[in-house]
Coordinates of N, CA and C in Angstrom, one line a residue:
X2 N 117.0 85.7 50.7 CA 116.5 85.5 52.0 C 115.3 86.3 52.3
X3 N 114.2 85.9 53.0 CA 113.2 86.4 53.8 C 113.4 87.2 55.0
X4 N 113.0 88.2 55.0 CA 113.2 89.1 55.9 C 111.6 89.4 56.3
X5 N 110.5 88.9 57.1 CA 109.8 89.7 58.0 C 109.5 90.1 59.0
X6 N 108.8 91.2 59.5 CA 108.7 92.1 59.8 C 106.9 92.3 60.3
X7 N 106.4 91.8 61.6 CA 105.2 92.1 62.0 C 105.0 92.4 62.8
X8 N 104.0 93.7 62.8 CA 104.0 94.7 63.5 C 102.3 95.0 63.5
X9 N 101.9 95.5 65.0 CA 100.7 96.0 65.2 C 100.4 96.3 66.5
X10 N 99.2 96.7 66.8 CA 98.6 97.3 68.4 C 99.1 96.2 69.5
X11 N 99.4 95.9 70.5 CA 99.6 95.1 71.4 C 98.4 94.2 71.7
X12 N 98.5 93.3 71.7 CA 97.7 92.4 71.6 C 97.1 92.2 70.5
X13 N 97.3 92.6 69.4 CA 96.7 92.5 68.1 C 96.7 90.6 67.5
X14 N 97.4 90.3 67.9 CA 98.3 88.6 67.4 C 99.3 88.1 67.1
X15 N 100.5 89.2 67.6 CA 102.0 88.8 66.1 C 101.9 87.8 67.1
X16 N 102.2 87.8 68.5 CA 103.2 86.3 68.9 C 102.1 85.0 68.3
X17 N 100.8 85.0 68.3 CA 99.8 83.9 67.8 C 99.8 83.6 66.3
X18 N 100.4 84.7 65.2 CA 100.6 84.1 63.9 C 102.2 83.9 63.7
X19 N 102.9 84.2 64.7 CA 104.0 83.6 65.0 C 104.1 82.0 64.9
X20 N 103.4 81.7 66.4 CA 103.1 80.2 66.7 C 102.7 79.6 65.6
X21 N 101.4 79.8 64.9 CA 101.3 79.0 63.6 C 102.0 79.4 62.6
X22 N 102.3 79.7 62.5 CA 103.2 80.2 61.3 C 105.0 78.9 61.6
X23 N 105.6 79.0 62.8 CA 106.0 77.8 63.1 C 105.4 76.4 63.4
X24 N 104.2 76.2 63.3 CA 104.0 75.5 63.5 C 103.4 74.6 62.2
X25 N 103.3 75.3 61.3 CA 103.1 75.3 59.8 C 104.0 74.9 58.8
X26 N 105.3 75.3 59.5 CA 106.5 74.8 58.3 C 106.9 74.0 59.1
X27 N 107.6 73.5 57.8 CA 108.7 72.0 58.5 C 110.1 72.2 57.8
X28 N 110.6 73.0 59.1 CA 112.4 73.3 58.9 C 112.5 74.1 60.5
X29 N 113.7 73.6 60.5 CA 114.7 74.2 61.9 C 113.9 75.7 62.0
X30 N 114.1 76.0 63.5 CA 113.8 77.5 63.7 C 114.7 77.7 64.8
X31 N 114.8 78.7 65.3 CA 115.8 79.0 66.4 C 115.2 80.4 67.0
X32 N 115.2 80.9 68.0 CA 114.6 82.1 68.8 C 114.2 82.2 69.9
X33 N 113.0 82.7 69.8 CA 112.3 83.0 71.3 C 110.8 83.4 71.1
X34 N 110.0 83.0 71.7 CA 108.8 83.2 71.7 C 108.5 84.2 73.6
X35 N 108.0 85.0 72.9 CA 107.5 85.7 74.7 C 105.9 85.2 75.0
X36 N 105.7 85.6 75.9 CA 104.3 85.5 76.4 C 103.8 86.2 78.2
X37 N 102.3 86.3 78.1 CA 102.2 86.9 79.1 C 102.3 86.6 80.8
X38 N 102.5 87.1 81.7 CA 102.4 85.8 83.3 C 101.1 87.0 83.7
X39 N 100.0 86.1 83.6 CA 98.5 86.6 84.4 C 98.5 86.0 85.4
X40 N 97.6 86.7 86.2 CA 96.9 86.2 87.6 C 95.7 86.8 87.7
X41 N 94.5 86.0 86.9 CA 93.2 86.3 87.1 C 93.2 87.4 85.8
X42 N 93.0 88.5 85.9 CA 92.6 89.7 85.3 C 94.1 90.4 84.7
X43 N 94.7 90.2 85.9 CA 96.1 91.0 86.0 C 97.0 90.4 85.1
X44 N 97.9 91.3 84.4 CA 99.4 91.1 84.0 C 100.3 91.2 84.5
X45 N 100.8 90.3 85.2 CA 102.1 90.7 86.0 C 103.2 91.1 85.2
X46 N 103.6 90.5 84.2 CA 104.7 90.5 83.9 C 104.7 89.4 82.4
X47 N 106.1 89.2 81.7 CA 106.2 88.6 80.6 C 107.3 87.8 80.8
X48 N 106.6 86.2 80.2 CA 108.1 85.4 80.2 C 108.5 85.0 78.9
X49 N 109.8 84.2 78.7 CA 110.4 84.2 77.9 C 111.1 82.5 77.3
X50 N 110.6 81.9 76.5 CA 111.0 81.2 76.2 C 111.8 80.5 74.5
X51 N 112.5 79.6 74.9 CA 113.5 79.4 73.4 C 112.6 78.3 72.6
X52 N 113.2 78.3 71.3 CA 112.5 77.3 70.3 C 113.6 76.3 70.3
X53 N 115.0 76.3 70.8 CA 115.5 74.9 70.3 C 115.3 74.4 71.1
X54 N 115.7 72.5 71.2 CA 115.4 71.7 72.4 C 116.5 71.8 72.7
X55 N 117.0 71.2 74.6 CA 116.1 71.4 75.3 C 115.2 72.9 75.1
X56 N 114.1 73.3 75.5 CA 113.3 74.4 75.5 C 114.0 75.4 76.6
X57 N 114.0 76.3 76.6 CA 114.8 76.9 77.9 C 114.1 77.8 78.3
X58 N 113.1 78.8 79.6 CA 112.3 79.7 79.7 C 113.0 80.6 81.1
X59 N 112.5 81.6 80.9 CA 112.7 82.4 82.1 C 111.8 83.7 82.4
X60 N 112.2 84.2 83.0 CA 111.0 86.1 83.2 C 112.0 86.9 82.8
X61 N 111.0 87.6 81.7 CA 111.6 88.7 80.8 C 111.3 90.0 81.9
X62 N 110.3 89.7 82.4 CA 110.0 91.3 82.9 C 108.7 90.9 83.8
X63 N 108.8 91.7 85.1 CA 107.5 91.3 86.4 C 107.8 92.4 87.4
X64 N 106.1 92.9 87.8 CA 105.8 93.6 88.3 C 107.2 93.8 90.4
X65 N 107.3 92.6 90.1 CA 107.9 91.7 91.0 C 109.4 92.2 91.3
X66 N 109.8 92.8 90.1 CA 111.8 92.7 89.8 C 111.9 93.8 90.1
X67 N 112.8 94.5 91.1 CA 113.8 95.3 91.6 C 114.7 95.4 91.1
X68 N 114.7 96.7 90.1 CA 115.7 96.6 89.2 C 115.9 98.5 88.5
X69 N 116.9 98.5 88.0 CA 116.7 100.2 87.5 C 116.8 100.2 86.0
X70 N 116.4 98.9 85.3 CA 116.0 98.4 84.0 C 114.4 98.4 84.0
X71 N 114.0 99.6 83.9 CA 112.0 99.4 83.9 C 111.1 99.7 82.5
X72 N 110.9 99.1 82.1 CA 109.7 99.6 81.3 C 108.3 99.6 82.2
X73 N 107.7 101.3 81.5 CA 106.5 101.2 82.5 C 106.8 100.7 84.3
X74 N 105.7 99.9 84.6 CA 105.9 99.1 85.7 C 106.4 97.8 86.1
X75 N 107.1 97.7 84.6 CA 108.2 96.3 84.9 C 109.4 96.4 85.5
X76 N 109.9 95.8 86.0 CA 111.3 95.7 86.0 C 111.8 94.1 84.8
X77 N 112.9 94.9 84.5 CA 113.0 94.3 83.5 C 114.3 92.9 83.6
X78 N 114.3 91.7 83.5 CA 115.5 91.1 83.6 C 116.6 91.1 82.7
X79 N 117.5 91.7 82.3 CA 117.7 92.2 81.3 C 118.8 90.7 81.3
X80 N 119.8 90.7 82.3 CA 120.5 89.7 82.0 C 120.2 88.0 82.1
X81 N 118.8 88.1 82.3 CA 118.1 86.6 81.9 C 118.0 86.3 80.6
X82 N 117.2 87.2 80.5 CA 116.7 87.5 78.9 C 117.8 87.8 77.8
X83 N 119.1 88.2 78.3 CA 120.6 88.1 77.5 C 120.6 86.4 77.4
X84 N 121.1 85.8 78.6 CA 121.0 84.4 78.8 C 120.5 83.5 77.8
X85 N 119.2 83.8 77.5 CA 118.7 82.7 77.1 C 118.6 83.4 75.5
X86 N 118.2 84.6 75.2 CA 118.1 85.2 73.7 C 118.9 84.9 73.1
X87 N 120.0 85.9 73.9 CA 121.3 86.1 72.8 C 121.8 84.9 72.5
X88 N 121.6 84.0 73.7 CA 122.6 82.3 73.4 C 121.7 82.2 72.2
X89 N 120.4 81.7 71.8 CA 119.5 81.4 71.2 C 119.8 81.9 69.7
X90 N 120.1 83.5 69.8 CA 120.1 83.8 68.6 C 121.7 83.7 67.7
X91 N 122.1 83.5 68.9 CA 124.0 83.3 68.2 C 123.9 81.9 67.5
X92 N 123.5 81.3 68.7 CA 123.1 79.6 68.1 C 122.7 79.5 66.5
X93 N 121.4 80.1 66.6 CA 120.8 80.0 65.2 C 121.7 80.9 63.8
X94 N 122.0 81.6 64.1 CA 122.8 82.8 63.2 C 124.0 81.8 62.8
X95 N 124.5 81.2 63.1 CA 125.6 80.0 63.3 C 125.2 78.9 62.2
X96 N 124.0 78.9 61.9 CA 123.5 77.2 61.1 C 122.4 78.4 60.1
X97 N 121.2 77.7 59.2 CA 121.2 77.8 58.3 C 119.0 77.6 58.5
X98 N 119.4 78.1 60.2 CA 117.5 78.1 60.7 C 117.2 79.3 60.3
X99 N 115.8 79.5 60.8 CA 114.6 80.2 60.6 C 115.1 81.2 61.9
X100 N 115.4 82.3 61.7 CA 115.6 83.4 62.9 C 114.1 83.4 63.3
X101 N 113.8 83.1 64.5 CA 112.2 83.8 64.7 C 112.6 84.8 66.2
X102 N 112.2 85.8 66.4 CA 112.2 87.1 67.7 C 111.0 87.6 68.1
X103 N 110.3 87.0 68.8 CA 109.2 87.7 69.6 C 109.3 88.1 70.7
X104 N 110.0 89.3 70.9 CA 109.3 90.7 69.8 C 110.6 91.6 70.1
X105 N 110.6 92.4 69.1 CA 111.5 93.8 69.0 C 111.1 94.6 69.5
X106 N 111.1 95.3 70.9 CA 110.1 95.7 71.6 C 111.3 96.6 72.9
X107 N 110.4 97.9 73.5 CA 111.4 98.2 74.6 C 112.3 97.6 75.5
X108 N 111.1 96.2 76.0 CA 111.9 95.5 77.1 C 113.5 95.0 76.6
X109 N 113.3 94.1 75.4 CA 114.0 93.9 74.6 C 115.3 94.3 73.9
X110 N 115.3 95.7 73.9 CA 115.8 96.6 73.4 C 117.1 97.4 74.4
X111 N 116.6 96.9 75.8 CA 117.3 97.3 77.0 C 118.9 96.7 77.0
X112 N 119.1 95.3 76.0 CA 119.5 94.8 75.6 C 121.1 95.2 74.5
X113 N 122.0 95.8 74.3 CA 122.7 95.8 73.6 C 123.5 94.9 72.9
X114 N 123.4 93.8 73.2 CA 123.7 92.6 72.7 C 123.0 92.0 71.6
X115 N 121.2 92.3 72.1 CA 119.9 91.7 71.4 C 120.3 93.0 70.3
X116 N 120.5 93.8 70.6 CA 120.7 95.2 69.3 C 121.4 94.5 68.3
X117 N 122.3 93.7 68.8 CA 123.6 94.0 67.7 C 123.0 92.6 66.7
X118 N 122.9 91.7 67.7 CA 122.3 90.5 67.0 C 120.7 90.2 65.9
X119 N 119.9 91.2 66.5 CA 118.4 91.4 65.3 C 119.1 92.3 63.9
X120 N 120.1 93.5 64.1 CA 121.0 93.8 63.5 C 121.3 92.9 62.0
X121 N 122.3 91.9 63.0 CA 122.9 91.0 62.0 C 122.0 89.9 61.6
X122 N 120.7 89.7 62.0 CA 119.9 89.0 61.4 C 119.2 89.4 60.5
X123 N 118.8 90.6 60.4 CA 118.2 90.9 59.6 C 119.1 91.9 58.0
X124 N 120.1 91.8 58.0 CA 121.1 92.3 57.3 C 122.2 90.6 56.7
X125 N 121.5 89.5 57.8 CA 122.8 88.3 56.8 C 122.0 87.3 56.3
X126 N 122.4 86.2 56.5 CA 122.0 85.2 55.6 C 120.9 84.2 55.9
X127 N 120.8 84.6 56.9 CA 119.0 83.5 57.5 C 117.6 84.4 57.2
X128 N 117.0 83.8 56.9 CA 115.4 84.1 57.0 C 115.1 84.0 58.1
X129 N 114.1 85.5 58.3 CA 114.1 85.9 59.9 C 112.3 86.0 59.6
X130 N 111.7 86.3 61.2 CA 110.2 86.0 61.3 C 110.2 86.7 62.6
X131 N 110.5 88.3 63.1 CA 109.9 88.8 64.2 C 108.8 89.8 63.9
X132 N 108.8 89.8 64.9 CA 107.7 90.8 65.6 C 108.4 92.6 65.9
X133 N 107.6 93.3 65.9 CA 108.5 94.2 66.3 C 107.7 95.4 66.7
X134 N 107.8 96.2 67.5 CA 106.8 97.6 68.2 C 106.1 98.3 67.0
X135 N 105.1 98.5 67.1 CA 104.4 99.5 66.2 C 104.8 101.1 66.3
X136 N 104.7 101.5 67.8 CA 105.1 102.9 67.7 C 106.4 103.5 67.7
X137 N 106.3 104.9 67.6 CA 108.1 104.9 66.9 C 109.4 105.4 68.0
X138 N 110.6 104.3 67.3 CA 111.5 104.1 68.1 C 112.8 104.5 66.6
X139 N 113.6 105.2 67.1 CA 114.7 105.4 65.7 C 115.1 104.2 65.7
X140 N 115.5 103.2 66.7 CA 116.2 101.7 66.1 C 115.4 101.1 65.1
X141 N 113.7 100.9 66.0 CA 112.9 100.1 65.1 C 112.6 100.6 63.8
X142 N 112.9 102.0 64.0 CA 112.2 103.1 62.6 C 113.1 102.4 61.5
X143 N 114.5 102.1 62.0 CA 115.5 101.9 61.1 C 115.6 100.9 60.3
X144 N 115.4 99.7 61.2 CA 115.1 98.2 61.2 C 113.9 98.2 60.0
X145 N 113.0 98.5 60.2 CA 112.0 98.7 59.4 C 112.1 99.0 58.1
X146 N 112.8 99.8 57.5 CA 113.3 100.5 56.7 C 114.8 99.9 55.5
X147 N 115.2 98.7 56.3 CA 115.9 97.9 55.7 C 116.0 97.6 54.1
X148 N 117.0 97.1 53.6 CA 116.6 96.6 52.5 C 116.0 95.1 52.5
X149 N 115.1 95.2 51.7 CA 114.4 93.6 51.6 C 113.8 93.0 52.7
X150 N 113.3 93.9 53.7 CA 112.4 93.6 55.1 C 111.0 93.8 54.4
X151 N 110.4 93.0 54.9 CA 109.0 93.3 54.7 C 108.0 93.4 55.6
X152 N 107.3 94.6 55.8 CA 106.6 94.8 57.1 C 105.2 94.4 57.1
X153 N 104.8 94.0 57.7 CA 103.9 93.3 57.8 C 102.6 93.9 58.9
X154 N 101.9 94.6 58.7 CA 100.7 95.0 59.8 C 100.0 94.1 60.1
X155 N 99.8 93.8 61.7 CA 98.5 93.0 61.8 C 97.0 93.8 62.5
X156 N 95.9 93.3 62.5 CA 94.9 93.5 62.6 C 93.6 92.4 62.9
X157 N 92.8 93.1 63.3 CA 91.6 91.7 63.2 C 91.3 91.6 61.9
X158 N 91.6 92.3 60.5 CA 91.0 92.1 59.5 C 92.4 91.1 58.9
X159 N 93.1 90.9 59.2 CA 94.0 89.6 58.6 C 94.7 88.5 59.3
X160 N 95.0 88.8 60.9 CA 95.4 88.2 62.0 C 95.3 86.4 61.8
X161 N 93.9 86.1 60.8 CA 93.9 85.0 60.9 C 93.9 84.5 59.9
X162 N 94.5 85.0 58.9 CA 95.1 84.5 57.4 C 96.2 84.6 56.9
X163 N 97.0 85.4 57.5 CA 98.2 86.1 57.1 C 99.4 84.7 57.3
X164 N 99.1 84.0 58.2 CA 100.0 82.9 58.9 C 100.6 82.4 57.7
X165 N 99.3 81.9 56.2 CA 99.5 81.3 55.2 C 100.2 82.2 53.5
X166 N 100.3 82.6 54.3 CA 100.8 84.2 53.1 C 102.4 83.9 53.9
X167 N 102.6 83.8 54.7 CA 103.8 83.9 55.5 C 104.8 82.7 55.4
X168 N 103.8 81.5 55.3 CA 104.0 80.3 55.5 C 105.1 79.8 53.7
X169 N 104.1 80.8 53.0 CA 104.4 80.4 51.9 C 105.6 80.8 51.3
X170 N 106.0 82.5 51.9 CA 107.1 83.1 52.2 C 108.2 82.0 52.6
X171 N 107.8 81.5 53.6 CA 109.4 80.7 53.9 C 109.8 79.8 53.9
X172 N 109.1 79.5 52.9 CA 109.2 77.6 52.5 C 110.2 77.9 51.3

């Protein structure tokens, strides 16, 4: 099994060599893709959406949420983001897809469910493809450190070749 592992500065590209990188093979995937909610200049917040059909989306986190789940100036939806992940990744862990997690990240992490589950993805039988925080966290330190993970840095010096290095990985 494939096990990777990409990691770099925020906004560097994982969720973008994510996308092609799915959108390059041809076999089942199962996950979640995040992304950002702008207004003009501003970041409000991050939403969250699934890879099986129907597509299912919701708000991971916004300036907006009243909550005592915060990263930084988020509040965080922790039980949305259960809702739609965890179902997502139980789904997939279940059948014989492509784990894909964007991203391994604080908001994410707020999650003990999403703990247990990137866990068992990355320790069982599916080929997995997340993302995961660059700076150091003892879960992610740990995770990283796996047997048979492969970490993967991104950068502007590979951001836009790496997709096919990856691609070839999980075919």
């Amino acid at each position: 099994m494939t096990k990777i592992l990409l990691t770099g500065r925020p906004g560097c590209g994982k969720t973008t060599v994510i996308k092609r990188t799915i959108a390059g093979l041809n076999r089942p995937c199962c996950g979640f893709c995040t992304s950002e909610i702008r207004d003009s200049d501003s970041r409000l917040g991050f939403a969250i959406e699934t890879l099986t059909e129907p597509r299912r989306s919701g708000i991971l986190a916004h300036v907006g949420i009243k909550t005592s789940a915060r990263v930084g100036k988020y509040g965080v939806n922790v039980e949305e983001f259960e809702k739609l992940a965890v179902t997502e990744l139980t789904r997939g862990l279940d059948k014989d897809d492509l784990i894909v997690i964007d991203e391994i990240g604080r908001m994410e992490l707020l999650s003990n469910a999403f703990r247990q589950l990137v866990e068992k993805a990355l320790t069982g039988g599916n080929d997995v493809l997340a993302s995961i925080m660059l700076g150091p966290d003892t879960f992610c330190d740990r995770l990283k450190r796996l047997p048979g993970v492969r970490l993967v840095r991104i950068g502007r010096n590979n951001r836009e070749t790496v997709g096919e290095t990856i691609i070839k990985l999980l075919r």
